[in-house]
Tab-separated table of C-alpha atoms in Angstrom:
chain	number	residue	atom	x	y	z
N	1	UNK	CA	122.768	37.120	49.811
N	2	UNK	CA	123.366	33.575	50.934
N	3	UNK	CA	127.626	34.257	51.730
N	4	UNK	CA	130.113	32.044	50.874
N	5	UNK	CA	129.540	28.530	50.989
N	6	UNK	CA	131.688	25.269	51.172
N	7	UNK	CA	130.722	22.308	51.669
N	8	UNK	CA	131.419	19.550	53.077
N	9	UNK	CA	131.868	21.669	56.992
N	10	UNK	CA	133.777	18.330	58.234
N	11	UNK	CA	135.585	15.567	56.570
N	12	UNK	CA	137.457	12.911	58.059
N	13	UNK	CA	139.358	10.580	56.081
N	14	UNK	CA	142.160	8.490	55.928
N	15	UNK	CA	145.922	8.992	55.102
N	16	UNK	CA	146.415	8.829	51.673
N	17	UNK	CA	142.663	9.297	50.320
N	18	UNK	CA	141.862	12.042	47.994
N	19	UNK	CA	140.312	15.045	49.840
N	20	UNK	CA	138.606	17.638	47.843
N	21	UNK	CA	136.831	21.129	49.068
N	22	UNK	CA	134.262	23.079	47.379
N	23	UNK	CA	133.564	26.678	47.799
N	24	UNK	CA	130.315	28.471	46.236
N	25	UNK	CA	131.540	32.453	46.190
N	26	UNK	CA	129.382	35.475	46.718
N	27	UNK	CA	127.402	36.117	43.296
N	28	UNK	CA	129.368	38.726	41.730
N	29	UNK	CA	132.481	38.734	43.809
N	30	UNK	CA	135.603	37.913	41.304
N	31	UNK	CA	138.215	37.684	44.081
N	32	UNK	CA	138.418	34.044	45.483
N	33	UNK	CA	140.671	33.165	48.349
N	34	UNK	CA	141.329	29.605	50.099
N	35	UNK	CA	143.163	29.729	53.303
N	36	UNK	CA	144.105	27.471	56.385
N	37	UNK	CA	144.207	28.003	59.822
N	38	UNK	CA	145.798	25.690	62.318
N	39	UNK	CA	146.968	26.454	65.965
N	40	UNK	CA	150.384	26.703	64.873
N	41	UNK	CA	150.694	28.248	61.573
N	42	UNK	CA	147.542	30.056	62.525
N	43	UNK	CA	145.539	31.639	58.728
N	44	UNK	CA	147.867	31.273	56.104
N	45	UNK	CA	147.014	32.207	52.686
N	46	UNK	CA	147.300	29.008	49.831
N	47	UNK	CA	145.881	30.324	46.127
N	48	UNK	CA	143.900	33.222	45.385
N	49	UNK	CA	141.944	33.954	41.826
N	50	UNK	CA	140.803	36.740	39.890
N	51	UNK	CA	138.286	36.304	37.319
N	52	UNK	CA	138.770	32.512	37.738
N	53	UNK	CA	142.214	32.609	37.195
N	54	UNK	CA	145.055	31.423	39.670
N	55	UNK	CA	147.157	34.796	40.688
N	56	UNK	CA	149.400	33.838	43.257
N	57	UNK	CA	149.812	29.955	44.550
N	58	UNK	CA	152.993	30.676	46.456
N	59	UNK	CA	150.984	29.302	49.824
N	60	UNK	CA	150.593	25.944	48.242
N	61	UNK	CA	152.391	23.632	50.597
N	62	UNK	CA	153.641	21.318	48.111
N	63	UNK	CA	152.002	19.387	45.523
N	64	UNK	CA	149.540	17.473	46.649
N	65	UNK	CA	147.674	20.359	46.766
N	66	UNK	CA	146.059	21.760	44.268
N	67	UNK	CA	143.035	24.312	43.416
N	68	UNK	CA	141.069	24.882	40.688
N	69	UNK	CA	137.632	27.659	39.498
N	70	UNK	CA	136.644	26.534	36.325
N	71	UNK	CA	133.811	28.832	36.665
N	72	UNK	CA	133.170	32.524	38.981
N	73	UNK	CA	130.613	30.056	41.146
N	74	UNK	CA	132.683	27.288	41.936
N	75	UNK	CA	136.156	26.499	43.221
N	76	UNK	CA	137.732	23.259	44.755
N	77	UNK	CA	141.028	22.846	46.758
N	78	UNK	CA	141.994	18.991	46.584
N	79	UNK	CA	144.632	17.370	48.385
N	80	UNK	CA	146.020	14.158	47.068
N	81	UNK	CA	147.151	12.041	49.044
N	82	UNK	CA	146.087	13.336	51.999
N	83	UNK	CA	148.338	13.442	55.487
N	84	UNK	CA	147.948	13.798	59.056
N	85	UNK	CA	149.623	17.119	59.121
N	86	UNK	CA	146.708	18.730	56.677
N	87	UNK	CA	144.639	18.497	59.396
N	88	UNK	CA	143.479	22.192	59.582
N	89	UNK	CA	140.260	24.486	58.818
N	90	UNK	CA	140.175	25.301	55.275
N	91	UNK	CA	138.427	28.159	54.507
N	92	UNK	CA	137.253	30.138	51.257
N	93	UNK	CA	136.920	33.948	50.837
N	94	UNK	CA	135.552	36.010	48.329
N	95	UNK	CA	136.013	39.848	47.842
N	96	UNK	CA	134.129	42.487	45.185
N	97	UNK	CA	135.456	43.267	41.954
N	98	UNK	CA	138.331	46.414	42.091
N	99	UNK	CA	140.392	44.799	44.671
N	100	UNK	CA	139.550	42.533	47.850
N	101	UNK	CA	139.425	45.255	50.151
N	102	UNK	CA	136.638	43.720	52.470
N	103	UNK	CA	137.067	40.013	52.187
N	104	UNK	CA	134.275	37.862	52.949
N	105	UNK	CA	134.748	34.718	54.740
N	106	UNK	CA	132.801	30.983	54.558
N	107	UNK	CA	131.954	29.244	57.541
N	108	UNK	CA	135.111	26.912	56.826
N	109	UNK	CA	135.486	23.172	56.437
N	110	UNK	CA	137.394	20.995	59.481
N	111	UNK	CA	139.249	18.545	57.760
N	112	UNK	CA	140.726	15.422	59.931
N	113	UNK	CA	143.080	12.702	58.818
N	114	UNK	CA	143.846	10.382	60.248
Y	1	UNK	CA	157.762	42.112	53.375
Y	2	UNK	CA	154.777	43.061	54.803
Y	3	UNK	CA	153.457	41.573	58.023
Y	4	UNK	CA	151.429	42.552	61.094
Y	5	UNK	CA	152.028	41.379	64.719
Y	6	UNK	CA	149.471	41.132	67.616
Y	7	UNK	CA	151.384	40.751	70.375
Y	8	UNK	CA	148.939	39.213	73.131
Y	9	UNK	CA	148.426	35.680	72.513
Y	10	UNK	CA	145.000	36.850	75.455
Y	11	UNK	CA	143.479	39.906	76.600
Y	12	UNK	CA	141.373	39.531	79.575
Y	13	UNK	CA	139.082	42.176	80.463
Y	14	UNK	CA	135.898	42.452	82.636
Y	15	UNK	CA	132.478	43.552	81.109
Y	16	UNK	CA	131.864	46.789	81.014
Y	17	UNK	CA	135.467	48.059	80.756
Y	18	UNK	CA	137.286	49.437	78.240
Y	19	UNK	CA	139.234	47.016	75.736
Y	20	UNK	CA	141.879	47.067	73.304
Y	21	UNK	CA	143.472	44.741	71.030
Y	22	UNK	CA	147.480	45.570	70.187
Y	23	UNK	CA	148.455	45.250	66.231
Y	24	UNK	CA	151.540	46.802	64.609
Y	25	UNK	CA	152.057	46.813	60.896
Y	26	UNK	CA	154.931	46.663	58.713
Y	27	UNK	CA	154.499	48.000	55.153
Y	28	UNK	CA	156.232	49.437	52.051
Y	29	UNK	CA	154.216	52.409	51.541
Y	30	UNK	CA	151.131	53.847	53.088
Y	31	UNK	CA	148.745	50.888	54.514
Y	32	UNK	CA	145.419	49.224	54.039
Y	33	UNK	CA	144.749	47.877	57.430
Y	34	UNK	CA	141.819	45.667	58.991
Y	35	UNK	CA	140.267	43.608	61.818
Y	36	UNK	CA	138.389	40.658	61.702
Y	37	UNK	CA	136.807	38.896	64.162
Y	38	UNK	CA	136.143	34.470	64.210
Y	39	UNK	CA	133.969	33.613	66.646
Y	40	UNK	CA	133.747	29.993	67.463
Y	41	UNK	CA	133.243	27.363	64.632
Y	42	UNK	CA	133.154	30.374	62.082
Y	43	UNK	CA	134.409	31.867	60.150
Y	44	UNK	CA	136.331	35.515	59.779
Y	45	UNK	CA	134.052	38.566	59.963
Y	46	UNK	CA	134.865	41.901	58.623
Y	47	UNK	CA	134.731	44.531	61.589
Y	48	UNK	CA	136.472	47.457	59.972
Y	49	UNK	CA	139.232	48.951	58.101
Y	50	UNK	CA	141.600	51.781	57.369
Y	51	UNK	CA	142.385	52.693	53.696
Y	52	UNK	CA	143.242	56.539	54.055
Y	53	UNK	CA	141.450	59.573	55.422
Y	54	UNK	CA	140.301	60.368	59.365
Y	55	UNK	CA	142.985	58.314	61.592
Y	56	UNK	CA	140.025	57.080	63.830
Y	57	UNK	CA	138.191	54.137	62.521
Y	58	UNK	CA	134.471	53.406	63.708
Y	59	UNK	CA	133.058	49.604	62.441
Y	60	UNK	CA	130.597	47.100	63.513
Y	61	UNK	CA	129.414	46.314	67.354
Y	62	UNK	CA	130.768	49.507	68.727
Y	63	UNK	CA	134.716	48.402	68.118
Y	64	UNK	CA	136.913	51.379	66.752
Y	65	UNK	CA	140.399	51.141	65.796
Y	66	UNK	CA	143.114	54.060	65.755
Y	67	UNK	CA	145.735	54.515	62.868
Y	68	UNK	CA	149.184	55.736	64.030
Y	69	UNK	CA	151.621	56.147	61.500
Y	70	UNK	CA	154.327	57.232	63.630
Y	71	UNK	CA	153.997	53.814	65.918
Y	72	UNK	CA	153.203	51.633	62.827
Y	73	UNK	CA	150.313	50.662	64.798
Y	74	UNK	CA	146.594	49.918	64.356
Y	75	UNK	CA	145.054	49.149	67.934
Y	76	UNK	CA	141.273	47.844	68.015
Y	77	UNK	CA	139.142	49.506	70.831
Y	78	UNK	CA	135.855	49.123	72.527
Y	79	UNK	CA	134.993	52.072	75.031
Y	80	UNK	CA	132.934	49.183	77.372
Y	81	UNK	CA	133.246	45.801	76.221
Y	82	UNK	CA	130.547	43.007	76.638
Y	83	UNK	CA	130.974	38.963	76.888
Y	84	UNK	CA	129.711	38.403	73.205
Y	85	UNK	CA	132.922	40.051	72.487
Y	86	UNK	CA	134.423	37.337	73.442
Y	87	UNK	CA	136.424	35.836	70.511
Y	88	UNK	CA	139.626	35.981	67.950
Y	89	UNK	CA	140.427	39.080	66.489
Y	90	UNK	CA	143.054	38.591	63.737
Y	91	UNK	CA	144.640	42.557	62.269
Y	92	UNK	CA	145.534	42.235	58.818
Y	93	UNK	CA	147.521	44.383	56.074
Y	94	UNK	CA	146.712	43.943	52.439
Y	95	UNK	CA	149.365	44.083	49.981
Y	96	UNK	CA	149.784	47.624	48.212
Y	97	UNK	CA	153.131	46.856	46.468
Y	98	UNK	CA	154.239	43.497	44.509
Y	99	UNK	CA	151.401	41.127	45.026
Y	100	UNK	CA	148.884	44.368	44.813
Y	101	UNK	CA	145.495	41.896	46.512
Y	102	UNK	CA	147.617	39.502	49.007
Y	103	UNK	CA	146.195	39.971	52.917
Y	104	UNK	CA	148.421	39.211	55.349
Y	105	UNK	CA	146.853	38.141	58.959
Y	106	UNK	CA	148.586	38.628	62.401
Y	107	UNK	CA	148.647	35.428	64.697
Y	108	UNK	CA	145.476	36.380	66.089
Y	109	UNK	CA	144.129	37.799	69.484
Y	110	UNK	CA	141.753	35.729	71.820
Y	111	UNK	CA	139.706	38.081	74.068
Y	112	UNK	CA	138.024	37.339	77.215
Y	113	UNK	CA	135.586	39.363	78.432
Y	114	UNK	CA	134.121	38.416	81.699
Y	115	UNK	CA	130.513	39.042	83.313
């Protein structure tokens, strides 16, 4: 079982530049969950999906952000444009099918604008 | 709403003593309750949870964590901690009501455990 994956694990970029996040889930997990965690907001929860489709987005700052799972291994969260204040860890969880009751977390991605 | 608060920002504590790590829950109905511990540049690990049964938790690395309904509270505990515990523990309550699979995290714990 090679966990959650996202790629890239840092990412610094400019403000204004399109940012965008991938997450590989856990073969056969069907929850997927994107948070971020910053010193002040600490882990707040953005989007989550079930069976690849977006349940509740009500964490979604605003709209330059945006998340998509076209497919049960793949999921992006893009950001567009990008500010300083999205600076943050961004990280994706997955969770086994009959409810996320053990949620299991990537290693993260740090993103910096600047 | 639901929500959980852990409130000690730090908990210091020397190796080989006993630790624990405050979290109080509030929750329409009865609670799913867990801790999760990020050590540094990773991410959240599952340590162990609560969903109903025996009020006495056991998980991974030796940490245990007592359900009290009465105190809405869901303390983590270690009977003699170590400095690899050293880290963020973040309590969290999952969602049984509206938004049935929505975790919600407390601000987080940082322990210190010193040699």
């Amino acid at each position: 079982d090679a966990g959650v994956i996202q790629s890239p694990r840092h990412e610094v970029t400019e403000m204004g530049q399109e940012v965008t996040l991938r997450c590989k889930p856990i073969s056969g997990h069907d929850y997927l969950f994107w948070y971020r965690q910053t010193m002040m907001r600490g882990l707040e929860l953005l989007i989550y999906f079930n069976n690849n489709v977006p349940i509740d987005d009500s964490g979604m700052p605003e709209d330059r952000f945006s998340a998509k799972m076209p497919n049960a291994s793949f999921s992006t969260l893009k950001i567009q444009p990008s500010e300083p204040r999205d600076s943050a860890v961004y990280f994706c969880a997955s969770s086994r099918p009959g409810g996320p009751d053990t949620q299991y977390f990537g290693p993260g991605t740090r993103l910096t604008v600047l | 709403a639901q929500s959980v608060a852990q409130p000690e920002d730090q908990v210091n504590v020397a190796e080989g003593n006993p630790l624990t790590v405050k979290c109080t829950y509030s929750v329409s109905g009865n609670p799913y309750l867990f801790w999760y511990v990020q050590y540094p540049n990773r991410g959240l690990q599952f340590l162990l949870k609560y969903i109903t049964g025996d009020n006495l938790v056991k998980g991974s690395y030796g940490f245990e964590a007592e359900f009290n309904k009465s105190q809405t509270s869901f303390h983590l505990k270690k009977p003699s901690a170590l400095v690899s515990d050293s880290a963020l523990y973040f309590c969290a309550v999952r969602d049984r009501t509206y938004n049935f699979n929505k975790f919600y995290f407390g601000s987080g714990t940082k322990l210190n455990v010193k040699p």
